[in-house]
């Protein structure tokens, strides 16, 4: 842990953390000087980063709505939740189906501090927060909190939004999660790529990695490989602005995003 780091109940304030960088760029209040410095540095490398982060959030909302409305999913497992930014996933899906049950997973102490915002479920449904490492999918799936919230014998939607770029062996992570899911379950993800704006995003990833947050950029083919064995939902792996955009939304150029989005079904 870097010098000047351990403070505020074990939170490392001296080193940037992806959840707090994300919060700062989205206009939140849960961040420290190291996070702001990192965010400013990343944005100087690729000035459209704040735009892309907002599009990522909107993509999560569309995915949640599609999973609840079109796929009929009533159980959700959100991996790498981050600092709560309303509307959160449970607010999206319980607005459609109040009986929906949502389990949030993260292992950042600051997310834990704010977890009460994730627990405001409808009376008909349920939400829970699990303080766990997503790189241990078996531990996540076997946790008492998750098992008290979700019935893994029935379909579950696993959402992994803007997280896999921080996981080197993302394939093993997804295999570990999907192996325990019932047929008819889904995986929804967004993850970073340099395919669209290679020079700027590659430089941004290099700077993030230098600050102690390794960032793994993936091609479209690599993202498709992560979902091998699952049934891709149309339109497949696409720049996230192109994943089922709202009919009345203004068209967003691909160069405004640095992530692919995809939803796939467990068969």
XYZ file of C-alpha atoms in Angstrom:
267
model
C 0.000 0.000 0.000
C 1.468 3.406 -0.969
C 2.621 5.796 1.706
C -0.104 8.103 2.917
C -2.656 5.521 1.965
C -4.304 3.813 4.933
C -6.863 6.104 6.465
C -10.588 6.474 6.937
C -11.234 3.003 8.267
C -8.696 1.218 6.064
C -9.527 3.096 2.867
C -6.421 3.849 0.793
C -6.699 7.578 0.116
C -3.216 7.883 -1.400
C -3.857 5.726 -4.454
C -6.530 6.088 -7.109
C -9.395 3.604 -7.051
C -11.491 2.925 -10.149
C -14.828 3.282 -8.315
C -13.875 6.682 -6.900
C -12.431 7.880 -10.229
C -15.722 6.889 -11.852
C -17.670 8.685 -9.118
C -15.647 11.879 -9.555
C -16.094 11.947 -13.321
C -19.833 11.386 -12.950
C -20.049 14.358 -10.579
C -20.231 12.435 -7.301
C -18.745 13.434 -3.959
C -16.954 10.261 -2.847
C -13.333 10.703 -3.937
C -9.932 11.931 -2.794
C -7.106 13.948 -4.305
C -5.466 10.858 -5.827
C -8.707 9.928 -7.571
C -9.204 13.432 -8.928
C -5.619 13.588 -10.160
C -6.005 10.233 -11.901
C -9.314 11.249 -13.477
C -7.849 14.517 -14.762
C -4.833 12.663 -16.163
C -6.989 10.067 -17.914
C -9.256 12.743 -19.327
C -6.275 14.646 -20.677
C -5.289 11.495 -22.575
C -8.825 10.973 -23.917
C -11.080 14.010 -23.401
C -14.246 12.043 -24.187
C -13.878 9.792 -21.144
C -16.603 11.612 -19.136
C -18.973 11.306 -22.099
C -18.227 7.595 -22.427
C -18.788 7.010 -18.702
C -22.210 8.635 -18.875
C -23.061 6.517 -21.927
C -21.928 3.442 -19.998
C -24.345 4.297 -17.208
C -27.173 4.779 -19.697
C -26.301 1.440 -21.303
C -26.623 -0.296 -17.928
C -30.084 1.243 -17.559
C -31.145 -0.046 -20.994
C -29.783 -3.506 -20.237
C -31.599 -3.626 -16.915
C -34.855 -2.580 -18.543
C -34.469 -5.145 -21.336
C -33.679 -7.942 -18.906
C -36.716 -7.124 -16.767
C -39.185 -6.239 -19.529
C -38.204 -8.431 -22.471
C -36.375 -11.343 -20.870
C -38.637 -11.491 -17.813
C -35.739 -11.771 -15.349
C -36.604 -11.168 -11.699
C -33.226 -11.954 -10.085
C -30.082 -9.887 -10.598
C -26.471 -10.247 -9.455
C -24.483 -7.037 -9.942
C -20.720 -7.630 -9.902
C -18.451 -4.678 -9.137
C -21.253 -2.382 -8.049
C -19.216 0.750 -7.397
C -20.294 3.800 -5.424
C -24.088 4.146 -5.715
C -25.207 6.588 -8.418
C -28.961 6.856 -8.828
C -30.815 5.320 -10.437
C -29.156 2.085 -9.372
C -29.940 -1.289 -10.900
C -32.584 -2.198 -8.324
C -34.402 1.067 -8.966
C -34.487 0.321 -12.690
C -35.705 -3.272 -12.463
C -38.020 -2.870 -9.473
C -39.636 0.049 -11.276
C -40.674 -2.523 -13.888
C -41.188 -5.557 -11.644
C -41.400 -4.608 -7.946
C -40.813 -8.226 -6.885
C -37.305 -8.248 -8.397
C -34.432 -9.305 -6.149
C -30.964 -7.785 -6.527
C -27.666 -8.807 -4.921
C -24.835 -6.281 -5.212
C -21.176 -7.355 -4.927
C -18.093 -5.214 -4.342
C -15.051 -5.221 -2.074
C -14.241 -1.512 -1.867
C -14.599 -0.145 1.705
C -16.169 3.059 0.409
C -18.812 1.111 -1.475
C -19.499 -0.746 1.761
C -19.937 2.585 3.567
C -22.549 3.636 1.021
C -24.224 0.239 0.709
C -27.305 1.358 2.629
C -28.306 3.273 -0.521
C -28.411 -0.083 -2.300
C -30.722 -1.694 0.225
C -33.820 0.466 -0.257
C -35.860 -2.278 -1.882
C -39.535 -2.269 -2.706
C -41.621 -4.181 -0.118
C -42.310 -6.885 -2.704
C -38.662 -7.423 -3.661
C -35.324 -7.572 -1.913
C -31.821 -6.120 -2.230
C -28.635 -7.153 -0.467
C -24.992 -6.112 -0.491
C -22.146 -8.616 -0.366
C -18.641 -7.439 0.546
C -16.633 -9.927 -1.546
C -13.971 -10.199 -4.236
C -15.449 -10.827 -7.676
C -12.291 -12.752 -8.599
C -13.595 -15.494 -6.293
C -16.858 -16.365 -8.069
C -17.346 -19.543 -6.041
C -17.121 -17.539 -2.816
C -19.608 -15.024 -4.163
C -22.102 -17.668 -5.235
C -21.846 -19.619 -1.973
C -22.158 -16.601 0.313
C -25.062 -16.614 2.801
C -26.089 -13.094 1.757
C -26.429 -14.088 -1.878
C -28.189 -17.359 -1.151
C -30.674 -15.539 1.089
C -31.472 -13.153 -1.776
C -31.309 -15.223 -4.957
C -32.493 -18.704 -5.915
C -29.769 -20.028 -8.217
C -32.028 -22.840 -9.410
C -33.976 -20.148 -11.306
C -32.705 -17.701 -13.966
C -30.465 -14.881 -12.789
C -29.055 -11.939 -14.754
C -25.411 -11.254 -13.902
C -24.396 -7.687 -14.732
C -20.677 -6.897 -15.009
C -20.601 -3.246 -16.021
C -17.254 -1.523 -16.709
C -15.377 -4.057 -14.582
C -13.761 -6.676 -16.826
C -11.121 -4.224 -18.063
C -9.629 -4.476 -14.570
C -9.518 -8.293 -14.633
C -6.698 -10.023 -16.504
C -8.350 -13.457 -16.621
C -11.870 -12.284 -17.339
C -12.695 -15.566 -19.062
C -12.158 -17.558 -15.854
C -14.276 -15.071 -13.916
C -17.207 -15.373 -16.300
C -16.906 -19.156 -16.500
C -16.962 -19.350 -12.712
C -20.121 -17.272 -12.559
C -22.042 -18.829 -15.434
C -21.259 -22.436 -14.500
C -23.605 -22.148 -11.514
C -26.440 -20.379 -13.342
C -29.691 -22.013 -14.396
C -30.524 -22.201 -18.120
C -32.308 -19.040 -19.168
C -29.961 -16.873 -17.122
C -28.114 -13.963 -18.711
C -24.780 -12.168 -18.560
C -24.715 -8.443 -19.382
C -21.381 -6.683 -19.693
C -19.561 -3.587 -20.840
C -15.794 -3.615 -21.139
C -13.090 -1.330 -22.510
C -11.585 -1.525 -25.969
C -9.085 0.424 -28.053
C -10.680 -0.704 -31.319
C -12.552 2.556 -31.863
C -10.061 5.249 -30.793
C -6.812 3.279 -30.495
C -4.248 6.001 -29.850
C -6.099 7.959 -27.162
C -7.608 5.008 -25.296
C -4.352 3.036 -25.374
C -2.585 6.024 -23.844
C -5.330 6.393 -21.240
C -4.989 2.713 -20.285
C -1.209 3.106 -20.031
C -1.582 6.027 -17.625
C -4.149 4.168 -15.528
C -1.857 1.151 -15.292
C 1.052 3.380 -14.236
C -1.133 4.652 -11.376
C -1.559 1.140 -10.048
C -4.857 0.284 -11.748
C -4.002 -2.216 -14.518
C -6.385 -1.826 -17.451
C -6.831 -4.579 -20.026
C -8.239 -3.460 -23.370
C -9.977 -6.111 -25.490
C -10.873 -6.401 -29.151
C -14.346 -7.322 -30.328
C -13.143 -10.876 -31.052
C -11.754 -11.163 -27.514
C -15.044 -10.001 -25.997
C -16.919 -12.515 -28.142
C -14.546 -15.204 -26.885
C -15.366 -14.260 -23.280
C -18.965 -15.214 -24.053
C -18.184 -18.429 -25.911
C -20.735 -21.130 -25.138
C -23.475 -18.605 -24.440
C -26.144 -17.395 -26.851
C -25.542 -13.767 -27.814
C -28.598 -11.528 -27.776
C -28.982 -9.204 -30.761
C -27.182 -7.005 -31.718
C -24.238 -9.032 -30.354
C -20.995 -7.389 -29.256
C -21.221 -3.748 -30.321
C -19.987 -0.323 -29.227
C -22.173 0.367 -26.206
C -23.989 3.290 -27.812
C -25.320 0.770 -30.358
C -26.707 -1.721 -27.830
C -30.469 -1.312 -28.284
C -30.524 2.510 -28.146
C -33.787 4.178 -27.189
C -35.862 4.890 -30.285
C -36.118 8.605 -29.559
C -32.466 9.084 -28.535
C -30.113 11.222 -30.557
C -27.528 9.208 -32.466
C -24.209 8.936 -30.632
C -21.009 8.595 -32.682
C -18.928 5.507 -31.972
C -15.914 7.718 -31.254
C -17.673 8.936 -28.082
C -17.286 5.513 -26.452
C -14.457 3.208 -25.436
C -16.451 0.135 -24.488
C -18.198 -2.797 -26.072
C -21.525 -3.973 -24.701
C -23.146 -7.383 -24.925
C -25.840 -9.551 -23.388
C -25.715 -13.329 -23.678
C -28.062 -16.113 -22.565
C -27.101 -19.255 -20.687
C -28.374 -22.272 -22.629
